[in-house]
PDB file of C-alpha atoms and ligand atoms in Angstrom:
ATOM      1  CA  UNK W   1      13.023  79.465  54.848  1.00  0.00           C
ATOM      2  CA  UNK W   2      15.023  76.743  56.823  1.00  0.00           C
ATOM      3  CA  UNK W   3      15.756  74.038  54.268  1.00  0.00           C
ATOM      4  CA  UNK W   4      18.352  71.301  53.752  1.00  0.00           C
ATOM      5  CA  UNK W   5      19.810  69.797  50.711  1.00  0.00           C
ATOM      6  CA  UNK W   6      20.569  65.950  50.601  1.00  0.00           C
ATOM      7  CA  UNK W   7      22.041  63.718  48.539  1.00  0.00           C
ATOM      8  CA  UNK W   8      25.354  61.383  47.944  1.00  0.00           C
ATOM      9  CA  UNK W   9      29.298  62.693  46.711  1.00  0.00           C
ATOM     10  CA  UNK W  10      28.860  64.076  42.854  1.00  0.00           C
ATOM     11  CA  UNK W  11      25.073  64.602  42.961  1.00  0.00           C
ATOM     12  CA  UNK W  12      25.577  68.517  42.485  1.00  0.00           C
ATOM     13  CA  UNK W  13      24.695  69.210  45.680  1.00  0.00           C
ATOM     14  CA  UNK W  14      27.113  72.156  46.197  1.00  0.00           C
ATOM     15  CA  UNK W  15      26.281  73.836  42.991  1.00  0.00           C
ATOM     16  CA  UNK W  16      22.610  73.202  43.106  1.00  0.00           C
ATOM     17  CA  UNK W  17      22.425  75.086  46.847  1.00  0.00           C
ATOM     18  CA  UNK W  18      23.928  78.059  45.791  1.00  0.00           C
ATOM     19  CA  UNK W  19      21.870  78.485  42.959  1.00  0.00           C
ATOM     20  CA  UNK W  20      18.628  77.560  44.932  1.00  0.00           C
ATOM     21  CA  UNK W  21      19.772  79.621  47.947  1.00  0.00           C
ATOM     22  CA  UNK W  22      20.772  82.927  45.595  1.00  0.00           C
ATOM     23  CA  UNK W  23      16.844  82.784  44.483  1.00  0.00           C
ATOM     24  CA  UNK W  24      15.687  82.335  47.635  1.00  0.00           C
ATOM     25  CA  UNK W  25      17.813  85.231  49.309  1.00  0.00           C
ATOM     26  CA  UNK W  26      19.163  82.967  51.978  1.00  0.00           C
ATOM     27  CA  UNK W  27      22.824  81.762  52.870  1.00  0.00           C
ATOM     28  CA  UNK W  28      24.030  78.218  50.876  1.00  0.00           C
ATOM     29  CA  UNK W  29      25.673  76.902  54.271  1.00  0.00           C
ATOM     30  CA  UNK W  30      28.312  74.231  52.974  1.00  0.00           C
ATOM     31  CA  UNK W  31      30.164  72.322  55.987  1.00  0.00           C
ATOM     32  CA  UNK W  32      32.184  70.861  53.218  1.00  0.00           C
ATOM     33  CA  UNK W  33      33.160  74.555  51.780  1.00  0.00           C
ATOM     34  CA  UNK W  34      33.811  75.969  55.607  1.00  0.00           C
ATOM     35  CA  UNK W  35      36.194  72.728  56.688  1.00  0.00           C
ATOM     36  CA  UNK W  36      37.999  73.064  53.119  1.00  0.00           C
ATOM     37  CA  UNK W  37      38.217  77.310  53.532  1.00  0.00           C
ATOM     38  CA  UNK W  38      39.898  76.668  57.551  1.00  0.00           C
ATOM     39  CA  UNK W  39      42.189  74.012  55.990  1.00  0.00           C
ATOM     40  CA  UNK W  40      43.344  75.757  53.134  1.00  0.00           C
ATOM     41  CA  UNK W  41      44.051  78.747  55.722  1.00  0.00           C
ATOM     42  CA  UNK W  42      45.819  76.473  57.619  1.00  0.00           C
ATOM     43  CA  UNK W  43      43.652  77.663  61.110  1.00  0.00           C
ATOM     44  CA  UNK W  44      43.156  75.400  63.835  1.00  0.00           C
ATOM     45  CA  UNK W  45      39.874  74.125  62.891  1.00  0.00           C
ATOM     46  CA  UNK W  46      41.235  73.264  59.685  1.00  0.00           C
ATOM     47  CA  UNK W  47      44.366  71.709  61.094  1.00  0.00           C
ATOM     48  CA  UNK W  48      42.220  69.660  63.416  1.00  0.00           C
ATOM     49  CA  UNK W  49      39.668  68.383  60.381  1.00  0.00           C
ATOM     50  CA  UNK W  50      42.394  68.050  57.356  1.00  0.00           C
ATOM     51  CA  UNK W  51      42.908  64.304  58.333  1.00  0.00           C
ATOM     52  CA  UNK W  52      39.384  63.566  58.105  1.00  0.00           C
ATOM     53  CA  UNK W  53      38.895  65.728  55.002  1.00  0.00           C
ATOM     54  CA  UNK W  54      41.764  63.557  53.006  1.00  0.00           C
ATOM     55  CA  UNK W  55      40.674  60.248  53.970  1.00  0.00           C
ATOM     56  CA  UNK W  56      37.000  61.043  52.944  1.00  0.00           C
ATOM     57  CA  UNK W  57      35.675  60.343  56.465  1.00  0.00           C
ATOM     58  CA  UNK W  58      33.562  62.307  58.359  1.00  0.00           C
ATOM     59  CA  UNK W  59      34.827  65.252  61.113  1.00  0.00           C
ATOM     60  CA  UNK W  60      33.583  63.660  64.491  1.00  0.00           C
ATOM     61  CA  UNK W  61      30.576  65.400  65.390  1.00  0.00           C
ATOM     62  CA  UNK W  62      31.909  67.243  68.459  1.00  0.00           C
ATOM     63  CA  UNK W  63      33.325  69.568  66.060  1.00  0.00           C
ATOM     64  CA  UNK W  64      31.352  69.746  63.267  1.00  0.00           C
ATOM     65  CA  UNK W  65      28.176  70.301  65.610  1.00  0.00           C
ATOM     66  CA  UNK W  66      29.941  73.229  67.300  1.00  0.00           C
ATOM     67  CA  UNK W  67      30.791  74.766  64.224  1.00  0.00           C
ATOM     68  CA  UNK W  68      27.741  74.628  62.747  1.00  0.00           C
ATOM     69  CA  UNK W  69      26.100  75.960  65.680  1.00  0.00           C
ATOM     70  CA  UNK W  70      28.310  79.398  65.849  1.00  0.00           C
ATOM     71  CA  UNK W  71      27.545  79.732  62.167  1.00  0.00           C
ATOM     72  CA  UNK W  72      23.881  79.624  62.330  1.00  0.00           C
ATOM     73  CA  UNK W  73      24.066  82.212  65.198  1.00  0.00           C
ATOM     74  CA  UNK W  74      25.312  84.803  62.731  1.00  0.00           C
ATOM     75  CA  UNK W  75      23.147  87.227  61.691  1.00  0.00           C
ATOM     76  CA  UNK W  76      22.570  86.385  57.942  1.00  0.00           C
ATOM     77  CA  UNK W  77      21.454  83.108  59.324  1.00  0.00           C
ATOM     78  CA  UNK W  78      18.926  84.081  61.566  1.00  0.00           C
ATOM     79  CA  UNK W  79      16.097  84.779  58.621  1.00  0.00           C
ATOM     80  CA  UNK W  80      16.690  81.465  57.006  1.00  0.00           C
ATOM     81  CA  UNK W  81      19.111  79.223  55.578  1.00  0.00           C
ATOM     82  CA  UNK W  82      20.020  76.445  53.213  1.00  0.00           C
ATOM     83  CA  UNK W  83      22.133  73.399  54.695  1.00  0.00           C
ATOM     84  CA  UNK W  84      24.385  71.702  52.452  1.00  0.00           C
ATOM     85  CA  UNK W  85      26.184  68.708  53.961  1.00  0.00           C
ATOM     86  CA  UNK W  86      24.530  68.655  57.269  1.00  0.00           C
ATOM     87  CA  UNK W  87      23.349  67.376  59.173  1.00  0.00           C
ATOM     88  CA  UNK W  88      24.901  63.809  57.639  1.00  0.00           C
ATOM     89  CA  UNK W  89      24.721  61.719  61.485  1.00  0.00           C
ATOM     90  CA  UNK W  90      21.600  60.649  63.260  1.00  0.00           C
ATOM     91  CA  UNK W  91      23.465  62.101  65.891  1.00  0.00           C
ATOM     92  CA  UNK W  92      23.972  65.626  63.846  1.00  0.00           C
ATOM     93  CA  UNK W  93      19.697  65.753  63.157  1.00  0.00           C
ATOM     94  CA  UNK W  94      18.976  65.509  67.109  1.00  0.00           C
ATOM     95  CA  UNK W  95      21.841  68.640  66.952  1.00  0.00           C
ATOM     96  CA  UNK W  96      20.060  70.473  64.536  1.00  0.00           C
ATOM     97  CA  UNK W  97      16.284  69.951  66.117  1.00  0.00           C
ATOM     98  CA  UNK W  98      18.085  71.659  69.270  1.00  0.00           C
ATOM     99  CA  UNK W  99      19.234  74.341  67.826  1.00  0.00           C
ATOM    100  CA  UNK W 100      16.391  75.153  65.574  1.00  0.00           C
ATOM    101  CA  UNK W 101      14.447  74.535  68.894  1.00  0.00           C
ATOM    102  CA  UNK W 102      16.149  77.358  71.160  1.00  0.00           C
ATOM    103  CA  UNK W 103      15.332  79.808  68.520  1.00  0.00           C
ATOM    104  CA  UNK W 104      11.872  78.447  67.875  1.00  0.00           C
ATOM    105  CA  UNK W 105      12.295  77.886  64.420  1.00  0.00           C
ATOM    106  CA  UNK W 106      11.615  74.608  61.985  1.00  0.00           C
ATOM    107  CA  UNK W 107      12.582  73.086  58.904  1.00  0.00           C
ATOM    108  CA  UNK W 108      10.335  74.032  55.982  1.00  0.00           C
ATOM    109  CA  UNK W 109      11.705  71.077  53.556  1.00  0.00           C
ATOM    110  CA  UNK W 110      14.481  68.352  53.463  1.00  0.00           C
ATOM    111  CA  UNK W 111      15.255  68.379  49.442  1.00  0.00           C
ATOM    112  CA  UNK W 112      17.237  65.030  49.124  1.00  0.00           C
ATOM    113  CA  UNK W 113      18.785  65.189  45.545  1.00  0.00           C
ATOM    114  CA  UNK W 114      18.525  62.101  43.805  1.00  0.00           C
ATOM    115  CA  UNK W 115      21.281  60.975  41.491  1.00  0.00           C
ATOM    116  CA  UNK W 116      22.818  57.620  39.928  1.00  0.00           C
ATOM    117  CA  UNK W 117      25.653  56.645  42.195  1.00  0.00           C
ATOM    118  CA  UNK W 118      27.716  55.672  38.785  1.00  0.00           C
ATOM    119  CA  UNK W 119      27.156  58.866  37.596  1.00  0.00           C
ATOM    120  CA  UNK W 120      28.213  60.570  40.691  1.00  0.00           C
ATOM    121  CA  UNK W 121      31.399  58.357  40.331  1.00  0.00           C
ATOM    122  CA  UNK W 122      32.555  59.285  36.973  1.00  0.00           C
ATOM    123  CA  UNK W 123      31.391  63.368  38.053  1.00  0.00           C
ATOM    124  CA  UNK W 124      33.500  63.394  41.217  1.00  0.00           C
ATOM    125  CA  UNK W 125      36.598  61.826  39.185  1.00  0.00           C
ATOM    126  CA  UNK W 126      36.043  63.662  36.089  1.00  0.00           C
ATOM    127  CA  UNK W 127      35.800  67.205  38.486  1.00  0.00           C
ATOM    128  CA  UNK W 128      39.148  65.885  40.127  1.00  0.00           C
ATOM    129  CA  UNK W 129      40.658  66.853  36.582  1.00  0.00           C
ATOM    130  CA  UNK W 130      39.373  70.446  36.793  1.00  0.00           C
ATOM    131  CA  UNK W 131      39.246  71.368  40.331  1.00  0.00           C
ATOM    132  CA  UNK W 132      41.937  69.009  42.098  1.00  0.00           C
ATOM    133  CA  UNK W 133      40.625  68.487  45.476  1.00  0.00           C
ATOM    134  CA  UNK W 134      42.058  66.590  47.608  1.00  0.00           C
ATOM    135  CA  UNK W 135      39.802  64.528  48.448  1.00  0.00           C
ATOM    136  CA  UNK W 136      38.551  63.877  44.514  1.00  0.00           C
ATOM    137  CA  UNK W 137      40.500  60.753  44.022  1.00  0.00           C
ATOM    138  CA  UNK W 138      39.727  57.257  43.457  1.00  0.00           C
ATOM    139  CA  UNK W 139      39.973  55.256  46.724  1.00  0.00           C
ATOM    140  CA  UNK W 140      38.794  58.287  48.374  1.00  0.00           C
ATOM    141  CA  UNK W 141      35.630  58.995  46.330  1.00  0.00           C
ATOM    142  CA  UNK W 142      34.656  55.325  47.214  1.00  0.00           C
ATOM    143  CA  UNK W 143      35.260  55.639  50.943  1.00  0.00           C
ATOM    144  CA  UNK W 144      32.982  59.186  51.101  1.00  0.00           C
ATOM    145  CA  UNK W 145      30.310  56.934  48.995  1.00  0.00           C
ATOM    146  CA  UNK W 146      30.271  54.161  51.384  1.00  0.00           C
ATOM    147  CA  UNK W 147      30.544  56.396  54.272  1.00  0.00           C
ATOM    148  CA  UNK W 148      27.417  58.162  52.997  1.00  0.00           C
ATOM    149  CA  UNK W 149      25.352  55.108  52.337  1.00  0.00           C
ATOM    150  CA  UNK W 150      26.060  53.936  55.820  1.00  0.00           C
ATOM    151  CA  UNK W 151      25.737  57.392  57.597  1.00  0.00           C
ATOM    152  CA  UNK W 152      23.552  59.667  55.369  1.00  0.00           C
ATOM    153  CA  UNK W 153      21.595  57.889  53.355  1.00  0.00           C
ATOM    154  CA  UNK W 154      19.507  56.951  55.986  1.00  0.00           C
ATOM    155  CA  UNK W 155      18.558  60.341  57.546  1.00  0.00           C
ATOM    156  CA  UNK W 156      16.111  60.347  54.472  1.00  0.00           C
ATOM    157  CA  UNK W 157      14.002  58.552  56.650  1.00  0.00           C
ATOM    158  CA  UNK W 158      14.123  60.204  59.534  1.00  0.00           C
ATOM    159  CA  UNK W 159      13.185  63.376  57.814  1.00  0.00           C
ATOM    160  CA  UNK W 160      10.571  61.418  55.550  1.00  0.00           C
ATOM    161  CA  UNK W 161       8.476  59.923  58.549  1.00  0.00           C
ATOM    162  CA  UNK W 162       8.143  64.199  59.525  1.00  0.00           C
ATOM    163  CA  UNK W 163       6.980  64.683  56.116  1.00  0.00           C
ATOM    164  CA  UNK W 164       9.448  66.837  55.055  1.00  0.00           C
ATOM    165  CA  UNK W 165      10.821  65.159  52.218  1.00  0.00           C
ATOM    166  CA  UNK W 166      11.016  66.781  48.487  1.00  0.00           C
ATOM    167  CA  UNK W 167      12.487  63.952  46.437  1.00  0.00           C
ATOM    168  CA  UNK W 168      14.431  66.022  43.353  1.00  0.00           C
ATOM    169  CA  UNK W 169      16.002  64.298  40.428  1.00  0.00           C
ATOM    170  CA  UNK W 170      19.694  65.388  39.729  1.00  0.00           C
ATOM    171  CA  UNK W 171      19.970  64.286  36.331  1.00  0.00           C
ATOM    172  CA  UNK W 172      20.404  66.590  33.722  1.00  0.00           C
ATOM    173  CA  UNK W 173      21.244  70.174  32.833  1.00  0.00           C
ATOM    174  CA  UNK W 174      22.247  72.430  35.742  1.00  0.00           C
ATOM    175  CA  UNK W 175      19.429  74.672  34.656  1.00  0.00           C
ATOM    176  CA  UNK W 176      16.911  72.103  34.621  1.00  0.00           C
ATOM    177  CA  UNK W 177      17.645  70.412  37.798  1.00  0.00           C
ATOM    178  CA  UNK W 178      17.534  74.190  39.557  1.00  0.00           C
ATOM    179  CA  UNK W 179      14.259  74.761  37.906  1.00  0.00           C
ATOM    180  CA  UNK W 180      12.787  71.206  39.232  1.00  0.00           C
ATOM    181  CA  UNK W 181      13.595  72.553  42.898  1.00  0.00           C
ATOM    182  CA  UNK W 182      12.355  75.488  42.886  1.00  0.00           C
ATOM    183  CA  UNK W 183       8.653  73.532  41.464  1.00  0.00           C
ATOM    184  CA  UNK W 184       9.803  71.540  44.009  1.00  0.00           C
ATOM    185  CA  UNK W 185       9.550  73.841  47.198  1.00  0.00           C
ATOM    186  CA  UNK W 186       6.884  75.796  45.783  1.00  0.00           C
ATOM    187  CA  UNK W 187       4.422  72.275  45.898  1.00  0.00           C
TER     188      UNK W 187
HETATM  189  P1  LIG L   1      30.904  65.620  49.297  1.00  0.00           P
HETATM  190  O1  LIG L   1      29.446  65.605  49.585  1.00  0.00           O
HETATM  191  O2  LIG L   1      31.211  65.754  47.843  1.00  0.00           O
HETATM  192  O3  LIG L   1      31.663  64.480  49.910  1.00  0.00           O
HETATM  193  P2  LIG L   1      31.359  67.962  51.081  1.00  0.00           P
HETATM  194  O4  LIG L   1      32.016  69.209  50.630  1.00  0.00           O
HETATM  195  O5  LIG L   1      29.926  68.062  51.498  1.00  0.00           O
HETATM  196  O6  LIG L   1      31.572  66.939  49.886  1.00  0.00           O
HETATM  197  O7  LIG L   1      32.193  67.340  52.309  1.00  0.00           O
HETATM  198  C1  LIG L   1      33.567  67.107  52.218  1.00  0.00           C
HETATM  199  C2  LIG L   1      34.095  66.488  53.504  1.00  0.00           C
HETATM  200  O8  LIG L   1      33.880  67.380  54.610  1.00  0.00           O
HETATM  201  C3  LIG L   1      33.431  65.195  53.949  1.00  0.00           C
HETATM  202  O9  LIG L   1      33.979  64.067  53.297  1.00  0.00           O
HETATM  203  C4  LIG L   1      33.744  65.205  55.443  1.00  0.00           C
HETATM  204  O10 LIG L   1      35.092  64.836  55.697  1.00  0.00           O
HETATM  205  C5  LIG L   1      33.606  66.664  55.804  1.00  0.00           C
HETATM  206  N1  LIG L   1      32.230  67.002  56.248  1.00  0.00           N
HETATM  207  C6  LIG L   1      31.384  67.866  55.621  1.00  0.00           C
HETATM  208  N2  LIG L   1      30.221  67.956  56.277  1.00  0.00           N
HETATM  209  C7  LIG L   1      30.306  67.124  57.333  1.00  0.00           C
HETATM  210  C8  LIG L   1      29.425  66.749  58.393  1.00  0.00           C
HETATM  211  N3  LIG L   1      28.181  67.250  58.476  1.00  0.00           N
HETATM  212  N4  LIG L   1      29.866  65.868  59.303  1.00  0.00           N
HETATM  213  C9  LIG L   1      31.093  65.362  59.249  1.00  0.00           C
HETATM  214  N5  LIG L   1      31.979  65.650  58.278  1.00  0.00           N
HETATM  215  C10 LIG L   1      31.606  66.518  57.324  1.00  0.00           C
END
């Protein structure tokens, strides 16, 4: 199963595509999680994206592409995978359909996870509280919303006019919103 999860800042995203991927028996692959690990271990990658990271922008996609390809090249990739957090560019989907291309694969489903962009606002400041990322607070929560309407939300689209959009509501229990996608893919 090749699959991406989308959806804005707050939606549950993260939490959702480990759960989904765990019962799937693929890898949840979070660009968000692998920038965050390489800054917190202060490597080069991570010194090169901690800028970005902090001022809720997005990486440019030189890098993010690159990394993304050498991680989907590893072997516990290669039988399937769930993408959290990319691709998030136009520029990032023509990426992907290359890769996925030179190994002959395709995407099974593009899950876009719908969710109430107040809510998401209150969730991403209220998880600032517990969590204390960097990135969680106010003027920077509204810069990675805007930036997504602009850059993301449109990829929706793209992937809808393929047919390979599962529209998932993100309201609700944890539980219940894992158990609508797994009806979800199984439709
Ligand atoms: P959220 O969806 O809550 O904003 P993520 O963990 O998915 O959180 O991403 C955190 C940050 O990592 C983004 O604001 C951006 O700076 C960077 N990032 C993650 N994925 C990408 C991507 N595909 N392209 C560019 N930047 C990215």
């Amino acid at each position: 199963m090749r699959l991406i999860i989308l959806g804005p800042p707050g939606a549950g995203k993260g939490t959702q595509a480990k759960r989904l991927a765990e019962r799937l028996g693929v890898p949840a692959i979070s660009t968000g999680d692998i920038f965050r690990s390489n800054v917190e271990r202060g490597t080069p990658l991570g010194r090169q994206v901690k800028q970005y990271l902090d001022a809720g922008e997005y990486v440019p996609d030189s890098v993010t592409n690159e990394m993304v390809h050498d991680r989907l090249g590893e072997p516990d990739a290669l039988a399937g995978f769930l993408l959290d957090g990319y691709p998030r560019t136009t520029a990032q989907v023509e990426v992907l359909d290359g890769i996925l291309a030179e190994s002959e694969h395709r995407l099974e489903a593009v899950i876009e996870l719908v969710a109430d962009t107040e809510v998401v606002g209150a969730r991403l400041l209220r998880r600032a509280e517990i969590e204390g990322r960097a990135d969680d607070t106010e003027d920077v929560i509204r810069r990675r919303l805007e930036v997504y309407q602009e850059q993301t939300a449109p990829l929706t689209d793209v992937y809808a006019a393929r047919g390979l959009v599962r529209r998932v509501d993100g309201m609700g229990s944890m539980d219940d919103v894992t158990d609508r996608l797994a009806k979800a893919l199984e439709g």
